[in-house]
Amino acid sequence: MADYIVNSTNLPQALHPFYPLEANIVGYLANRWSVWTLLGIFAGGWLVILGITLALVRSHNPTLPSREKATILWFVLTGTIHLFFEGYFAFNHANMPGKQDLFGQLWKEYSFSDSRYLTSDPFVLCMETVTAVCWGPLSFAVALLITYDHPLRHPLQALVSLGQIYGDVLYYATSMFDHYHKGLTYCRPEAYYFWGYYFFMNFIWIVIPGVLLYSSISESAKAFKVLDQQKGTGRLKKSN
């Protein structure tokens, strides 16, 4: 994608292709690689990481149900994205417009749907930093707890999932508030940037964590129900 100049009624010349056109994006350099090259490398990396993860899980707990294996893969996937990809943004946010490595170019591509990632927006920076520092390592911890069927699995799974949903809701809400209340639009007008990048790629972190949160709450409720029944049985024995 070549760098180009866009005419605007607000600015004689816009030195970047992001919205709003008057956004102050310092040191912007157009990506060297095509979108398909970036996505291909990114997807290839995930296949390797998830393949290694699956092999390790099978070797440590071969009888683990397929649903649990899928959950482990999710937490490894999301943990890697949180810790490394979003952590990269938190560490390099001030220089993101000029970055030309893989993660830098991926962030610039995503920024067509949300230019706040190129302007060190306070909310986005704080949200991504918390996500990288907290939910990244804890996601790996949950994957490990599931592998060994540890009793702390569901409390931590619920915590991480709720944190992901909360961050995503705030992410949507702040952007929509600026759009409808302040008249600021951070996404380019092409529909695929909004529905593909901004909406779909983030909505995944509401749907899957929502399912996992429900599962953890249900399992916790069952555990407390069994505990209460055992306590009731113990009281009956003592009274007899």
PDB file of C-alpha atoms in Angstrom:
ATOM      1  CA  MET A   1       0.000   0.000   0.000  1.00  0.00           C
ATOM      2  CA  ALA A   2       1.634   3.206  -1.132  1.00  0.00           C
ATOM      3  CA  ASP A   3       1.697   6.397   0.890  1.00  0.00           C
ATOM      4  CA  TYR A   4      -0.522   9.050  -0.597  1.00  0.00           C
ATOM      5  CA  ILE A   5      -2.063  12.489  -0.077  1.00  0.00           C
ATOM      6  CA  VAL A   6      -5.798  12.847   0.553  1.00  0.00           C
ATOM      7  CA  ASN A   7      -7.593  16.146  -0.001  1.00  0.00           C
ATOM      8  CA  SER A   8      -9.742  17.370   2.882  1.00  0.00           C
ATOM      9  CA  THR A   9     -11.882  20.412   3.606  1.00  0.00           C
ATOM     10  CA  ASN A  10     -10.209  20.705   6.996  1.00  0.00           C
ATOM     11  CA  LEU A  11      -6.614  20.286   5.815  1.00  0.00           C
ATOM     12  CA  PRO A  12      -5.074  21.333   2.523  1.00  0.00           C
ATOM     13  CA  GLN A  13      -3.119  18.082   2.533  1.00  0.00           C
ATOM     14  CA  ALA A  14      -3.447  14.970   4.683  1.00  0.00           C
ATOM     15  CA  LEU A  15      -0.113  13.223   5.049  1.00  0.00           C
ATOM     16  CA  HIS A  16      -1.600   9.848   5.973  1.00  0.00           C
ATOM     17  CA  PRO A  17      -4.584   7.677   4.910  1.00  0.00           C
ATOM     18  CA  PHE A  18      -6.149   7.375   8.375  1.00  0.00           C
ATOM     19  CA  TYR A  19      -9.291   8.925   9.808  1.00  0.00           C
ATOM     20  CA  PRO A  20      -9.859  11.546  10.974  1.00  0.00           C
ATOM     21  CA  LEU A  21      -7.707  13.090   8.270  1.00  0.00           C
ATOM     22  CA  GLU A  22      -6.619  15.856  10.616  1.00  0.00           C
ATOM     23  CA  ALA A  23      -5.225  13.369  13.160  1.00  0.00           C
ATOM     24  CA  ASN A  24      -1.643  14.168  14.135  1.00  0.00           C
ATOM     25  CA  ILE A  25       0.213  11.005  13.136  1.00  0.00           C
ATOM     26  CA  VAL A  26       3.910  11.761  13.364  1.00  0.00           C
ATOM     27  CA  GLY A  27       6.487   9.931  11.273  1.00  0.00           C
ATOM     28  CA  TYR A  28       4.035   7.774   9.321  1.00  0.00           C
ATOM     29  CA  LEU A  29       5.551   5.318   6.849  1.00  0.00           C
ATOM     30  CA  ALA A  30       3.390   3.180   4.584  1.00  0.00           C
ATOM     31  CA  ASN A  31       3.672  -0.588   5.086  1.00  0.00           C
ATOM     32  CA  ARG A  32       6.244  -2.394   2.969  1.00  0.00           C
ATOM     33  CA  TRP A  33       4.347  -5.676   2.872  1.00  0.00           C
ATOM     34  CA  SER A  34       0.928  -6.375   1.419  1.00  0.00           C
ATOM     35  CA  VAL A  35      -2.049  -7.228   3.612  1.00  0.00           C
ATOM     36  CA  TRP A  36      -2.021 -10.855   2.441  1.00  0.00           C
ATOM     37  CA  THR A  37       1.680 -11.221   3.211  1.00  0.00           C
ATOM     38  CA  LEU A  38       1.146  -9.888   6.737  1.00  0.00           C
ATOM     39  CA  LEU A  39      -1.873 -12.101   7.362  1.00  0.00           C
ATOM     40  CA  GLY A  40      -0.105 -15.138   5.888  1.00  0.00           C
ATOM     41  CA  ILE A  41       2.916 -14.767   8.176  1.00  0.00           C
ATOM     42  CA  PHE A  42       0.661 -14.094  11.165  1.00  0.00           C
ATOM     43  CA  ALA A  43      -1.537 -17.127  10.465  1.00  0.00           C
ATOM     44  CA  GLY A  44       1.487 -19.343   9.829  1.00  0.00           C
ATOM     45  CA  GLY A  45       2.945 -18.367  13.168  1.00  0.00           C
ATOM     46  CA  TRP A  46      -0.288 -19.278  14.930  1.00  0.00           C
ATOM     47  CA  LEU A  47      -0.416 -22.682  13.276  1.00  0.00           C
ATOM     48  CA  VAL A  48       3.074 -23.442  14.570  1.00  0.00           C
ATOM     49  CA  ILE A  49       2.323 -22.188  18.112  1.00  0.00           C
ATOM     50  CA  LEU A  50      -1.004 -24.021  18.378  1.00  0.00           C
ATOM     51  CA  GLY A  51       0.451 -27.190  16.870  1.00  0.00           C
ATOM     52  CA  ILE A  52       3.259 -27.255  19.441  1.00  0.00           C
ATOM     53  CA  THR A  53       0.752 -26.512  22.223  1.00  0.00           C
ATOM     54  CA  LEU A  54      -1.523 -29.362  21.163  1.00  0.00           C
ATOM     55  CA  ALA A  55       1.400 -31.790  21.038  1.00  0.00           C
ATOM     56  CA  LEU A  56       2.504 -30.798  24.550  1.00  0.00           C
ATOM     57  CA  VAL A  57      -1.023 -31.127  25.941  1.00  0.00           C
ATOM     58  CA  ARG A  58      -1.432 -34.592  24.432  1.00  0.00           C
ATOM     59  CA  SER A  59       1.848 -35.718  25.920  1.00  0.00           C
ATOM     60  CA  HIS A  60       1.026 -34.418  29.431  1.00  0.00           C
ATOM     61  CA  ASN A  61      -2.671 -35.322  29.560  1.00  0.00           C
ATOM     62  CA  PRO A  62      -3.655 -37.675  26.725  1.00  0.00           C
ATOM     63  CA  THR A  63      -7.139 -38.343  28.145  1.00  0.00           C
ATOM     64  CA  LEU A  64      -8.160 -34.682  28.215  1.00  0.00           C
ATOM     65  CA  PRO A  65     -11.490 -34.152  26.392  1.00  0.00           C
ATOM     66  CA  SER A  66     -11.439 -32.369  23.044  1.00  0.00           C
ATOM     67  CA  ARG A  67     -13.425 -29.435  24.431  1.00  0.00           C
ATOM     68  CA  GLU A  68     -10.794 -28.863  27.102  1.00  0.00           C
ATOM     69  CA  LYS A  69      -8.020 -29.056  24.508  1.00  0.00           C
ATOM     70  CA  ALA A  70      -9.826 -26.421  22.435  1.00  0.00           C
ATOM     71  CA  THR A  71     -10.097 -24.196  25.517  1.00  0.00           C
ATOM     72  CA  ILE A  72      -6.366 -24.556  26.151  1.00  0.00           C
ATOM     73  CA  LEU A  73      -5.629 -23.578  22.553  1.00  0.00           C
ATOM     74  CA  TRP A  74      -7.832 -20.503  22.994  1.00  0.00           C
ATOM     75  CA  PHE A  75      -6.010 -19.375  26.115  1.00  0.00           C
ATOM     76  CA  VAL A  76      -2.597 -19.938  24.531  1.00  0.00           C
ATOM     77  CA  LEU A  77      -3.732 -17.996  21.460  1.00  0.00           C
ATOM     78  CA  THR A  78      -5.206 -15.120  23.423  1.00  0.00           C
ATOM     79  CA  GLY A  79      -2.325 -15.109  25.917  1.00  0.00           C
ATOM     80  CA  THR A  80       0.219 -14.799  23.110  1.00  0.00           C
ATOM     81  CA  ILE A  81      -1.741 -11.971  21.492  1.00  0.00           C
ATOM     82  CA  HIS A  82      -2.144 -10.148  24.799  1.00  0.00           C
ATOM     83  CA  LEU A  83       1.408 -10.523  26.057  1.00  0.00           C
ATOM     84  CA  PHE A  84       3.423 -10.167  22.872  1.00  0.00           C
ATOM     85  CA  PHE A  85       1.287  -8.408  20.236  1.00  0.00           C
ATOM     86  CA  GLU A  86      -0.540  -5.991  22.533  1.00  0.00           C
ATOM     87  CA  GLY A  87       2.524  -5.735  24.740  1.00  0.00           C
ATOM     88  CA  TYR A  88       4.457  -4.666  21.642  1.00  0.00           C
ATOM     89  CA  PHE A  89       1.980  -1.843  21.137  1.00  0.00           C
ATOM     90  CA  ALA A  90       2.181  -0.724  24.768  1.00  0.00           C
ATOM     91  CA  PHE A  91       5.991  -0.598  24.565  1.00  0.00           C
ATOM     92  CA  ASN A  92       6.238   1.007  21.102  1.00  0.00           C
ATOM     93  CA  HIS A  93       3.111   3.193  20.946  1.00  0.00           C
ATOM     94  CA  ALA A  94       5.036   6.462  20.552  1.00  0.00           C
ATOM     95  CA  ASN A  95       6.869   5.218  17.438  1.00  0.00           C
ATOM     96  CA  MET A  96       4.145   3.032  15.945  1.00  0.00           C
ATOM     97  CA  PRO A  97       3.486   5.104  12.768  1.00  0.00           C
ATOM     98  CA  GLY A  98       7.022   4.489  11.488  1.00  0.00           C
ATOM     99  CA  LYS A  99       7.429   0.836  12.509  1.00  0.00           C
ATOM    100  CA  GLN A 100       8.224  -1.582   9.677  1.00  0.00           C
ATOM    101  CA  ASP A 101       8.644  -4.904  11.479  1.00  0.00           C
ATOM    102  CA  LEU A 102       5.883  -7.534  11.395  1.00  0.00           C
ATOM    103  CA  PHE A 103       3.953  -6.394  14.477  1.00  0.00           C
ATOM    104  CA  GLY A 104       4.372  -2.730  13.587  1.00  0.00           C
ATOM    105  CA  GLN A 105       2.946  -3.234  10.113  1.00  0.00           C
ATOM    106  CA  LEU A 106       0.092  -5.347  11.489  1.00  0.00           C
ATOM    107  CA  TRP A 107      -0.825  -2.592  13.935  1.00  0.00           C
ATOM    108  CA  LYS A 108      -0.749   0.004  11.157  1.00  0.00           C
ATOM    109  CA  GLU A 109      -3.008  -2.185   9.036  1.00  0.00           C
ATOM    110  CA  TYR A 110      -5.448  -2.570  11.923  1.00  0.00           C
ATOM    111  CA  SER A 111      -5.304   1.193  12.524  1.00  0.00           C
ATOM    112  CA  PHE A 112      -7.287   1.744   9.336  1.00  0.00           C
ATOM    113  CA  SER A 113     -10.220   0.737  11.524  1.00  0.00           C
ATOM    114  CA  ASP A 114      -9.075   2.675  14.603  1.00  0.00           C
ATOM    115  CA  SER A 115      -6.446   5.371  14.222  1.00  0.00           C
ATOM    116  CA  ARG A 116      -6.180   5.810  18.012  1.00  0.00           C
ATOM    117  CA  TYR A 117      -3.435   3.181  17.881  1.00  0.00           C
ATOM    118  CA  LEU A 118      -1.220   5.637  15.999  1.00  0.00           C
ATOM    119  CA  THR A 119      -1.794   8.663  18.241  1.00  0.00           C
ATOM    120  CA  SER A 120      -0.957   7.226  21.695  1.00  0.00           C
ATOM    121  CA  ASP A 121      -4.599   7.592  22.727  1.00  0.00           C
ATOM    122  CA  PRO A 122      -4.670   7.469  26.571  1.00  0.00           C
ATOM    123  CA  PHE A 123      -7.540   4.993  26.860  1.00  0.00           C
ATOM    124  CA  VAL A 124      -6.224   2.607  24.217  1.00  0.00           C
ATOM    125  CA  LEU A 125      -2.707   2.728  25.663  1.00  0.00           C
ATOM    126  CA  CYS A 126      -3.863   2.084  29.243  1.00  0.00           C
ATOM    127  CA  MET A 127      -6.293  -0.628  28.186  1.00  0.00           C
ATOM    128  CA  GLU A 128      -3.729  -2.471  26.071  1.00  0.00           C
ATOM    129  CA  THR A 129      -1.079  -2.186  28.800  1.00  0.00           C
ATOM    130  CA  VAL A 130      -3.378  -3.685  31.433  1.00  0.00           C
ATOM    131  CA  THR A 131      -4.382  -6.412  28.983  1.00  0.00           C
ATOM    132  CA  ALA A 132      -0.763  -7.297  28.206  1.00  0.00           C
ATOM    133  CA  VAL A 133       0.439  -7.237  31.818  1.00  0.00           C
ATOM    134  CA  CYS A 134      -2.563  -8.947  33.450  1.00  0.00           C
ATOM    135  CA  TRP A 135      -4.549 -11.062  31.007  1.00  0.00           C
ATOM    136  CA  GLY A 136      -1.552 -12.231  28.981  1.00  0.00           C
ATOM    137  CA  PRO A 137       0.295 -14.143  31.740  1.00  0.00           C
ATOM    138  CA  LEU A 138      -2.965 -15.249  33.387  1.00  0.00           C
ATOM    139  CA  SER A 139      -4.168 -16.756  30.098  1.00  0.00           C
ATOM    140  CA  PHE A 140      -1.086 -18.979  30.017  1.00  0.00           C
ATOM    141  CA  ALA A 141      -1.715 -19.855  33.675  1.00  0.00           C
ATOM    142  CA  VAL A 142      -5.287 -20.926  32.887  1.00  0.00           C
ATOM    143  CA  ALA A 143      -4.063 -23.112  30.009  1.00  0.00           C
ATOM    144  CA  LEU A 144      -1.654 -24.829  32.391  1.00  0.00           C
ATOM    145  CA  LEU A 145      -4.343 -25.281  35.066  1.00  0.00           C
ATOM    146  CA  ILE A 146      -6.696 -26.889  32.550  1.00  0.00           C
ATOM    147  CA  THR A 147      -3.970 -29.275  31.408  1.00  0.00           C
ATOM    148  CA  TYR A 148      -3.472 -30.575  34.946  1.00  0.00           C
ATOM    149  CA  ASP A 149      -7.142 -30.311  36.000  1.00  0.00           C
ATOM    150  CA  HIS A 150      -6.291 -27.916  38.825  1.00  0.00           C
ATOM    151  CA  PRO A 151      -9.136 -26.634  41.086  1.00  0.00           C
ATOM    152  CA  LEU A 152      -8.087 -23.017  40.504  1.00  0.00           C
ATOM    153  CA  ARG A 153      -8.893 -23.341  36.824  1.00  0.00           C
ATOM    154  CA  HIS A 154     -12.444 -21.991  36.921  1.00  0.00           C
ATOM    155  CA  PRO A 155     -11.838 -19.033  39.265  1.00  0.00           C
ATOM    156  CA  LEU A 156      -8.979 -17.803  37.059  1.00  0.00           C
ATOM    157  CA  GLN A 157     -10.843 -18.615  33.836  1.00  0.00           C
ATOM    158  CA  ALA A 158     -13.775 -16.508  35.049  1.00  0.00           C
ATOM    159  CA  LEU A 159     -11.451 -13.660  36.061  1.00  0.00           C
ATOM    160  CA  VAL A 160      -9.625 -13.522  32.728  1.00  0.00           C
ATOM    161  CA  SER A 161     -12.803 -13.905  30.673  1.00  0.00           C
ATOM    162  CA  LEU A 162     -14.607 -11.161  32.573  1.00  0.00           C
ATOM    163  CA  GLY A 163     -11.581  -8.878  32.212  1.00  0.00           C
ATOM    164  CA  GLN A 164     -11.515  -9.464  28.445  1.00  0.00           C
ATOM    165  CA  ILE A 165     -15.230  -8.720  28.093  1.00  0.00           C
ATOM    166  CA  TYR A 166     -14.939  -5.591  30.236  1.00  0.00           C
ATOM    167  CA  GLY A 167     -12.017  -4.244  28.213  1.00  0.00           C
ATOM    168  CA  ASP A 168     -13.773  -4.959  24.923  1.00  0.00           C
ATOM    169  CA  VAL A 169     -16.996  -3.260  26.010  1.00  0.00           C
ATOM    170  CA  LEU A 170     -15.067  -0.154  27.083  1.00  0.00           C
ATOM    171  CA  TYR A 171     -13.150  -0.236  23.794  1.00  0.00           C
ATOM    172  CA  TYR A 172     -16.371  -0.199  21.789  1.00  0.00           C
ATOM    173  CA  ALA A 173     -18.034   2.321  24.115  1.00  0.00           C
ATOM    174  CA  THR A 174     -15.262   4.939  24.032  1.00  0.00           C
ATOM    175  CA  SER A 175     -15.062   4.806  20.249  1.00  0.00           C
ATOM    176  CA  MET A 176     -18.829   5.051  19.833  1.00  0.00           C
ATOM    177  CA  PHE A 177     -19.012   7.906  22.342  1.00  0.00           C
ATOM    178  CA  ASP A 178     -16.449   9.899  20.390  1.00  0.00           C
ATOM    179  CA  HIS A 179     -18.298   9.131  17.147  1.00  0.00           C
ATOM    180  CA  TYR A 180     -21.799  10.097  18.264  1.00  0.00           C
ATOM    181  CA  HIS A 181     -21.022  12.730  20.902  1.00  0.00           C
ATOM    182  CA  LYS A 182     -17.908  14.437  19.517  1.00  0.00           C
ATOM    183  CA  GLY A 183     -18.313  13.668  15.820  1.00  0.00           C
ATOM    184  CA  LEU A 184     -14.928  11.912  15.662  1.00  0.00           C
ATOM    185  CA  THR A 185     -14.572   8.908  13.379  1.00  0.00           C
ATOM    186  CA  TYR A 186     -11.436   6.788  13.751  1.00  0.00           C
ATOM    187  CA  CYS A 187     -12.273   4.248  11.030  1.00  0.00           C
ATOM    188  CA  ARG A 188     -11.901   4.659   7.288  1.00  0.00           C
ATOM    189  CA  PRO A 189     -15.210   4.671   5.356  1.00  0.00           C
ATOM    190  CA  GLU A 190     -14.680   1.283   3.679  1.00  0.00           C
ATOM    191  CA  ALA A 191     -17.124  -1.184   5.248  1.00  0.00           C
ATOM    192  CA  TYR A 192     -14.623  -4.041   5.591  1.00  0.00           C
ATOM    193  CA  TYR A 193     -12.442  -2.001   7.935  1.00  0.00           C
ATOM    194  CA  PHE A 194     -15.352  -1.419  10.282  1.00  0.00           C
ATOM    195  CA  TRP A 195     -17.048  -4.837  10.099  1.00  0.00           C
ATOM    196  CA  GLY A 196     -13.977  -6.967   9.514  1.00  0.00           C
ATOM    197  CA  TYR A 197     -11.302  -5.314  11.627  1.00  0.00           C
ATOM    198  CA  TYR A 198     -13.057  -3.153  14.221  1.00  0.00           C
ATOM    199  CA  PHE A 199     -16.200  -5.183  14.872  1.00  0.00           C
ATOM    200  CA  PHE A 200     -15.467  -8.843  14.126  1.00  0.00           C
ATOM    201  CA  MET A 201     -11.873  -9.094  15.363  1.00  0.00           C
ATOM    202  CA  ASN A 202     -12.872  -7.594  18.708  1.00  0.00           C
ATOM    203  CA  PHE A 203     -16.278  -9.260  19.030  1.00  0.00           C
ATOM    204  CA  ILE A 204     -14.506 -12.620  19.220  1.00  0.00           C
ATOM    205  CA  TRP A 205     -13.205 -11.492  22.641  1.00  0.00           C
ATOM    206  CA  ILE A 206     -16.782 -11.038  23.819  1.00  0.00           C
ATOM    207  CA  VAL A 207     -18.339 -14.227  22.445  1.00  0.00           C
ATOM    208  CA  ILE A 208     -15.726 -16.816  23.478  1.00  0.00           C
ATOM    209  CA  PRO A 209     -14.950 -15.277  26.895  1.00  0.00           C
ATOM    210  CA  GLY A 210     -18.720 -15.020  27.431  1.00  0.00           C
ATOM    211  CA  VAL A 211     -19.119 -18.752  26.855  1.00  0.00           C
ATOM    212  CA  LEU A 212     -16.151 -19.532  29.120  1.00  0.00           C
ATOM    213  CA  LEU A 213     -17.401 -17.185  31.846  1.00  0.00           C
ATOM    214  CA  TYR A 214     -20.796 -18.889  31.805  1.00  0.00           C
ATOM    215  CA  SER A 215     -19.082 -22.286  31.975  1.00  0.00           C
ATOM    216  CA  SER A 216     -16.948 -21.271  34.969  1.00  0.00           C
ATOM    217  CA  ILE A 217     -19.914 -19.790  36.837  1.00  0.00           C
ATOM    218  CA  SER A 218     -21.931 -22.965  36.209  1.00  0.00           C
ATOM    219  CA  GLU A 219     -19.115 -25.248  37.362  1.00  0.00           C
ATOM    220  CA  SER A 220     -18.538 -23.118  40.455  1.00  0.00           C
ATOM    221  CA  ALA A 221     -22.252 -23.214  41.294  1.00  0.00           C
ATOM    222  CA  LYS A 222     -22.258 -27.017  40.958  1.00  0.00           C
ATOM    223  CA  ALA A 223     -19.224 -27.288  43.244  1.00  0.00           C
ATOM    224  CA  PHE A 224     -20.859 -25.137  45.930  1.00  0.00           C
ATOM    225  CA  LYS A 225     -24.075 -27.129  45.605  1.00  0.00           C
ATOM    226  CA  VAL A 226     -22.201 -30.381  46.214  1.00  0.00           C
ATOM    227  CA  LEU A 227     -20.381 -28.773  49.151  1.00  0.00           C
ATOM    228  CA  ASP A 228     -23.663 -27.626  50.670  1.00  0.00           C
ATOM    229  CA  GLN A 229     -25.135 -31.117  50.249  1.00  0.00           C
ATOM    230  CA  GLN A 230     -22.116 -32.646  51.962  1.00  0.00           C
ATOM    231  CA  LYS A 231     -22.453 -30.178  54.821  1.00  0.00           C
ATOM    232  CA  GLY A 232     -26.130 -31.059  55.144  1.00  0.00           C
ATOM    233  CA  THR A 233     -25.343 -34.764  55.185  1.00  0.00           C
ATOM    234  CA  GLY A 234     -22.698 -34.152  57.849  1.00  0.00           C
ATOM    235  CA  ARG A 235     -25.183 -32.299  60.063  1.00  0.00           C
ATOM    236  CA  LEU A 236     -27.714 -35.129  59.744  1.00  0.00           C
ATOM    237  CA  LYS A 237     -25.117 -37.689  60.791  1.00  0.00           C
ATOM    238  CA  LYS A 238     -24.147 -35.594  63.811  1.00  0.00           C
ATOM    239  CA  SER A 239     -27.788 -35.156  64.882  1.00  0.00           C
ATOM    240  CA  ASN A 240     -28.346 -38.893  64.653  1.00  0.00           C
TER     241      ASN A 240
END
